[in-house]
Coordinates of C-alpha atoms and ligand atoms in Angstrom, one line a residue:
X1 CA -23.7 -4.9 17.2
X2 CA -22.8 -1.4 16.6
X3 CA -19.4 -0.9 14.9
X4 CA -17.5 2.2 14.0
X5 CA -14.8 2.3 11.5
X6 CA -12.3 5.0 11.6
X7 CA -11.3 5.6 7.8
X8 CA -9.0 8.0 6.0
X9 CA -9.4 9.4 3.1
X10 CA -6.4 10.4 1.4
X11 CA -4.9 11.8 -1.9
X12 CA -5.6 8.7 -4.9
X13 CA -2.9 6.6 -5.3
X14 CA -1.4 8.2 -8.7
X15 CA -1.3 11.2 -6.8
X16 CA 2.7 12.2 -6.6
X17 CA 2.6 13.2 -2.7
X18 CA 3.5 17.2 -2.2
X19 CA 5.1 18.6 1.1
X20 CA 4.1 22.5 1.3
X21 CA 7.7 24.0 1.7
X22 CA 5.9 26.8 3.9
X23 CA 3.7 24.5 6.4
X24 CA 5.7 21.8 5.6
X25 CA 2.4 19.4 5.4
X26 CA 1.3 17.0 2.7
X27 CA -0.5 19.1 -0.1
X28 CA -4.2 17.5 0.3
X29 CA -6.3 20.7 -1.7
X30 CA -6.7 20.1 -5.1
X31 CA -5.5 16.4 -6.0
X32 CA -8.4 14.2 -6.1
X33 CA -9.0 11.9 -2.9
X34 CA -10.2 8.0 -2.7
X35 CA -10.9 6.0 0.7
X36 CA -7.3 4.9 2.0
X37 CA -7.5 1.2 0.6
X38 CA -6.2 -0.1 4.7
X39 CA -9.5 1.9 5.7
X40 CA -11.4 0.3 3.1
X41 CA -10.2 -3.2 4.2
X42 CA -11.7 -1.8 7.7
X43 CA -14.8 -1.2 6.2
X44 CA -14.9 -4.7 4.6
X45 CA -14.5 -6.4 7.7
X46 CA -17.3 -4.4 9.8
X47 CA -19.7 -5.0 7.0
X48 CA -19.0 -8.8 7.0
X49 CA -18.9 -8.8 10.8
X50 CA -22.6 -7.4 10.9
X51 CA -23.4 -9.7 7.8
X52 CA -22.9 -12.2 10.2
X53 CA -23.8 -11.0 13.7
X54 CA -26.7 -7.9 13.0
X55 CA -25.8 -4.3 13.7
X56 CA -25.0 -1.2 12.0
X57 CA -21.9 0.1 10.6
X58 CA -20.9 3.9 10.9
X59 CA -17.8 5.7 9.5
X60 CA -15.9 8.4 10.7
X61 CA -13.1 10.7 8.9
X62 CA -11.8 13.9 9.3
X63 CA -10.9 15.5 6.2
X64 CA -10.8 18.3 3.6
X65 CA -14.2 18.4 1.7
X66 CA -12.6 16.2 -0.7
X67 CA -13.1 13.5 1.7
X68 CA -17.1 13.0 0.5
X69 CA -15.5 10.9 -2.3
X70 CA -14.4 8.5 0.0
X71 CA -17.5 8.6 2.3
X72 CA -19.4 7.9 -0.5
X73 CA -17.8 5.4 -1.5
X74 CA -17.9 3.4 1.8
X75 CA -21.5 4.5 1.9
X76 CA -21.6 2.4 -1.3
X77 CA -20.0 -0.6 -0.2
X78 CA -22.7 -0.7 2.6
X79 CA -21.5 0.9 6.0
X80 CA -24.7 2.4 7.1
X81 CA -24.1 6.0 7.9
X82 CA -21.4 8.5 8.1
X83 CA -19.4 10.8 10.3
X84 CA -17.4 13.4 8.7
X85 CA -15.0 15.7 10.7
X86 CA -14.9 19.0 8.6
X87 CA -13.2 22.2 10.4
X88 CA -10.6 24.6 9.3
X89 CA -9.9 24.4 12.7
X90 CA -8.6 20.7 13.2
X91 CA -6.3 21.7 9.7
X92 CA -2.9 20.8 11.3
X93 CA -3.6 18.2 14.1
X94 CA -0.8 16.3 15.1
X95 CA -1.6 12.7 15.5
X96 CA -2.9 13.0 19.3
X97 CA -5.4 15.8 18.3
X98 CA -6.7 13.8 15.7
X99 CA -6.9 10.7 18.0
X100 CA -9.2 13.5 20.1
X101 CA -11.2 14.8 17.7
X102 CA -11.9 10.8 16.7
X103 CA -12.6 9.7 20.0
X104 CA -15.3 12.9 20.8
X105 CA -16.8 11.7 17.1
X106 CA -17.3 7.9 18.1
X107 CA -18.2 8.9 21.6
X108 CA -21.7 10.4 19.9
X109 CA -22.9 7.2 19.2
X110 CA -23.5 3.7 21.0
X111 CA -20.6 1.1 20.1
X112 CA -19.3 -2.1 20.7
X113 CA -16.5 -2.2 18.7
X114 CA -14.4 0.4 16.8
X115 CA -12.0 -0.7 13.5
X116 CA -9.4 1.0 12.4
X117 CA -6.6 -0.1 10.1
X118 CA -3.1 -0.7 11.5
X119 CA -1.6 2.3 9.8
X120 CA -3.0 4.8 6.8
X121 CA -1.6 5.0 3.2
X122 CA -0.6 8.4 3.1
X123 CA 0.8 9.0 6.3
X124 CA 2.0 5.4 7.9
X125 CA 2.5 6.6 11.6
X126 CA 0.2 3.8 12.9
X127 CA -0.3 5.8 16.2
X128 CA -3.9 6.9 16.2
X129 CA -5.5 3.9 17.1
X130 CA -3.4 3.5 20.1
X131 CA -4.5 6.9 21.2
X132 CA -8.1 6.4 20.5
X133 CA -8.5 3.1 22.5
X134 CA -7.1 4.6 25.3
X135 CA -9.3 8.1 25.0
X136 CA -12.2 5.4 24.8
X137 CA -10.9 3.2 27.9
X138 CA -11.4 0.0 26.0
X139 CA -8.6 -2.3 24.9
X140 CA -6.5 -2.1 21.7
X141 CA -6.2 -5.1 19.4
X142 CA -3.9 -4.4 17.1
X143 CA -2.2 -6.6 14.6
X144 CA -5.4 -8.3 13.7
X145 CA -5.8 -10.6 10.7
X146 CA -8.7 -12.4 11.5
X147 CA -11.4 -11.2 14.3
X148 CA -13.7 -13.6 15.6
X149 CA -16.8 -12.9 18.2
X150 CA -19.1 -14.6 20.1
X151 CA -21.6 -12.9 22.4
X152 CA -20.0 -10.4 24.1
X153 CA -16.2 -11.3 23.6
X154 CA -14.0 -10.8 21.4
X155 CA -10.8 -13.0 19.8
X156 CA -8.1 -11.9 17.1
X157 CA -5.7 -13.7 15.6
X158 CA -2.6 -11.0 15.8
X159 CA 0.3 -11.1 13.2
X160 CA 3.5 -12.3 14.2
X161 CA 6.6 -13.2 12.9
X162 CA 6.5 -16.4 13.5
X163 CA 2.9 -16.8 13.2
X164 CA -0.2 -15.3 15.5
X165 CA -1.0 -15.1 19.0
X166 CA -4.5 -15.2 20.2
X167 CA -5.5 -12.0 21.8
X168 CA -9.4 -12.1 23.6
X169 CA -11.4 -9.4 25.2
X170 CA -15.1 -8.3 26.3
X171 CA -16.4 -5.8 23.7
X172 CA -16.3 -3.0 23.5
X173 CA -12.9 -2.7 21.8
X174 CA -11.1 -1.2 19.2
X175 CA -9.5 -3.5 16.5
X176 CA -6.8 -2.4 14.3
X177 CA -6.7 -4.7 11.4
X178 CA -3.3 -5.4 9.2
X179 CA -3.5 -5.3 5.7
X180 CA -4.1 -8.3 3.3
X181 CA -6.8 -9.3 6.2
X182 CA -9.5 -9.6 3.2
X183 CA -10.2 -8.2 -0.3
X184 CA -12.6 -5.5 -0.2
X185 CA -15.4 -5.5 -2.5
X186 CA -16.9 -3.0 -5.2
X187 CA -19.7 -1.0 -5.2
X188 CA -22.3 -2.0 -6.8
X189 CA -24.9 -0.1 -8.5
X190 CA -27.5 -0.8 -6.2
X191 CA -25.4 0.1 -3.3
X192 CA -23.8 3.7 -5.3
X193 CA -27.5 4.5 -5.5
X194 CA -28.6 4.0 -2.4
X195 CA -25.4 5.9 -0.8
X196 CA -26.7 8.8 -2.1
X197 CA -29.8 8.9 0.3
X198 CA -27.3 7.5 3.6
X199 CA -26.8 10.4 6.0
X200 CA -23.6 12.3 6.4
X201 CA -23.4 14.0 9.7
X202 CA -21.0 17.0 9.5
X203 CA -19.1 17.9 12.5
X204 CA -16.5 20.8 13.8
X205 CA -14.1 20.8 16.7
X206 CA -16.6 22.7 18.6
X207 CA -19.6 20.4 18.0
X208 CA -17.9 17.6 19.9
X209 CA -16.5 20.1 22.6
X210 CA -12.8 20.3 21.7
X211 CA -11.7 23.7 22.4
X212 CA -9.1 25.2 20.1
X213 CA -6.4 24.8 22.3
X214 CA -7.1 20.9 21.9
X215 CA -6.8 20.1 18.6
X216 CA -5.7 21.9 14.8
X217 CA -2.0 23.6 14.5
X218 CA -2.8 25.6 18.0
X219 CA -3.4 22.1 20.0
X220 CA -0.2 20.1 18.2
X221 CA 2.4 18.8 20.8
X222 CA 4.8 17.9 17.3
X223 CA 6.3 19.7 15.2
X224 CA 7.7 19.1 11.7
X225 CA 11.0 20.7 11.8
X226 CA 12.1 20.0 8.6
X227 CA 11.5 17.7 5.3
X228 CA 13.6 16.7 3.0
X229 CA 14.5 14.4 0.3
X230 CA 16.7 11.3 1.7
X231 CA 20.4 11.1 0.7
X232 CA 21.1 9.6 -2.5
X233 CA 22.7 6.1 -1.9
X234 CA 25.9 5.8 -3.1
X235 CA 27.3 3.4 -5.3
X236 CA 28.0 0.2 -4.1
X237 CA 31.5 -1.7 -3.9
X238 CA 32.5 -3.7 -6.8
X239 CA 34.4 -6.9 -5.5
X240 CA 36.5 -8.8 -8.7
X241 CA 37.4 -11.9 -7.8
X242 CA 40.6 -12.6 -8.9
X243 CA 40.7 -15.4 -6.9
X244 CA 40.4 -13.7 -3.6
X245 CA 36.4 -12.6 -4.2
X246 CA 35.7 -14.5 -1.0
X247 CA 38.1 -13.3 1.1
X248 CA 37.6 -9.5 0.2
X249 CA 33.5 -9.8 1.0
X250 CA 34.2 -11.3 4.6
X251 CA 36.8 -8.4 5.2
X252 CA 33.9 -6.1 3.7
X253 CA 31.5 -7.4 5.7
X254 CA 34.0 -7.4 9.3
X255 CA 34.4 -3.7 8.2
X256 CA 31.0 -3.0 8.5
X257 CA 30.4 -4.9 11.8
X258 CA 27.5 -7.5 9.7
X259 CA 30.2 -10.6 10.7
Ligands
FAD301 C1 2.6 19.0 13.1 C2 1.8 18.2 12.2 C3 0.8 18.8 11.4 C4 0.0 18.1 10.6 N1 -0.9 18.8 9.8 C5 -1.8 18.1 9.1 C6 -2.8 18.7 8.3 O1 -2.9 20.0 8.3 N2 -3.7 18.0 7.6 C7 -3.6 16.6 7.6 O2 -4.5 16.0 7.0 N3 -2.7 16.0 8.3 C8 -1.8 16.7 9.0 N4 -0.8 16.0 9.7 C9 -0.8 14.6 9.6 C10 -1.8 14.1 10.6 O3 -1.3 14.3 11.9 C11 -1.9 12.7 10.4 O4 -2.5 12.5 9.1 C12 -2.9 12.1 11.4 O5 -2.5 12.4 12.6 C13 -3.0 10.7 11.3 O6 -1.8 10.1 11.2 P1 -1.6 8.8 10.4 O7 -2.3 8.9 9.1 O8 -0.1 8.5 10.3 O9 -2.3 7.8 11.4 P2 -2.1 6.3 11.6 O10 -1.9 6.1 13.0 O11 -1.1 5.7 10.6 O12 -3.6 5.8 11.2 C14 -4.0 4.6 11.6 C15 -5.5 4.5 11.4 O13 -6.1 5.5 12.3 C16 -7.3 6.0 11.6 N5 -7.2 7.4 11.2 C17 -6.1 8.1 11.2 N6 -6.3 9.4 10.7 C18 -7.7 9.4 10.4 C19 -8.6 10.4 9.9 N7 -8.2 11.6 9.6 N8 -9.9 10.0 9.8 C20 -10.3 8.8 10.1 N9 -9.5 7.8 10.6 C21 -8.2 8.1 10.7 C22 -7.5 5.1 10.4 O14 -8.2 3.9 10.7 C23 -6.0 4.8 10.1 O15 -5.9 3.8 9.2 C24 0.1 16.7 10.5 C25 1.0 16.1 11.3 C26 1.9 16.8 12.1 C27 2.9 16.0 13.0

């Protein structure tokens, strides 16, 4: 089975987040990167899918040159080869031009089943693998917490509130998994030095045939109008109960339409 993990890598966790005042995007150059831990979870899942079933597991991310941290470090975990988008040009993609330039990168090699993770770390839109699935034609799982396969079908058990439904399919699919849906596991050292000899193809918009009007700042259908801070909350309303403390928290709450 040939499984292709779409993985992010984003600015490290005890990064504080930037927004460039100017192109009003996230400040990625020059804060150290790590594999977004929901695309790590990702990872862990098609490496114990193909511990169990055969096959080969590929990664693909588009990213700043800070992104071979991350690579590496999935390459170290065990995924077999990687993908890495790398283009000035596809700086500024909204989320459909990156679900594009994706798509054209999976499309390069034979797959049964693509993973993503529900939603990255650093940006949370949970849109992309939506948009992939349907650039690919096959169906999106989403939700998943547990994925299960026999043959040539597919089963995941997909969050719910109350529970989980059971959602089947024929491969090839993509699968976007929730978080929690394992732990992922360290690198080893056996597995950091053999990362080092695992191919990384590197890839521009051109090389998979997206033309400039496609994809990058040029290709976006969104816009960021504006960011800012959100409004401080104010303070809250201090009920004494005097006897009627009851009575003045149902008239506060009939005020605010809650009863
Ligand atoms: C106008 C505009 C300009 C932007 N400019 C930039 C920019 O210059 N640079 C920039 O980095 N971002 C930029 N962004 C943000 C960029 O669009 C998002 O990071 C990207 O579209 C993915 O969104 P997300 O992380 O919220 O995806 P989600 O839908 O939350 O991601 C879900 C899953 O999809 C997969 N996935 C998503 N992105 C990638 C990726 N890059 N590689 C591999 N797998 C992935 C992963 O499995 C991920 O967990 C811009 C956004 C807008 C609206």
């Amino acid at each position: 089975m040939n499984i292709v993990v779409c993985g992010k890598v984003i600015p490290a966790s005890s990064v504080t987040i930037e927004i460039d005042p100017n192109t009003k995007r996230m400040v990625r150059k020059g804060v150290p990167h790590e594999l977004d831990p929901a695309a790590a979870s990702a990872v862990e899942e098609a490496l114990r899918l193909t511990e169990k079933h055969g096959g080969t597991v590929a990664l693909v991310t588009m990213g700043i040159s800070d992104a071979t941290i991350g690579i590496r470090n999935a390459l170290a975990m065990g995924v077999t080869s990687a993908v890495h988008i790398l283009d000035d040009a596809v700086a500024g993609s909204d989320t459909l031009g990156t679900a594009k330039i994706l798509a054209a990168a999976i499309k390069k090699q034979p797959f049964d089943l693509v993973i993503c993770a529900t939603e990255s770390s650093d940006s949370y839109s949970g849109i992309v693998p939506g948009q992939i699935a349907q650039l690919l034609g096959v169906p999106p799982m989403t939700f998943a917490k547990e994925i299960l396969i026999e043959g040539d079908r597919i089963a995941i058990k997909r969050q719910s509130e109350s529970g989980y439904d059971l959602v089947e399919s024929t491969l090839p699919a993509l699968v976007a998994v929730s978080s929690g849906i394992n732990e992922p596991r360290y690198p080893q050292l056996k597995g950091i030095m053999a990362a080092k000899k695992k191919e990384i193809k590197v890839y521009t918009a051109a090389d998979l045939g997206l033309p400039p009007d496609q994809v990058g700042e040029t290709g976006a259908r969104e816009k960021v109008l504006t960011v800012g801070r959100p409004p401080k909350r104010q303070a809250g309303k201090v009920v004494v109960d005097a006897g009627e403390g009851g009575k003045q928290i149902a008239d506060f709450l009939a005020e605010i339409k809650v009863i």
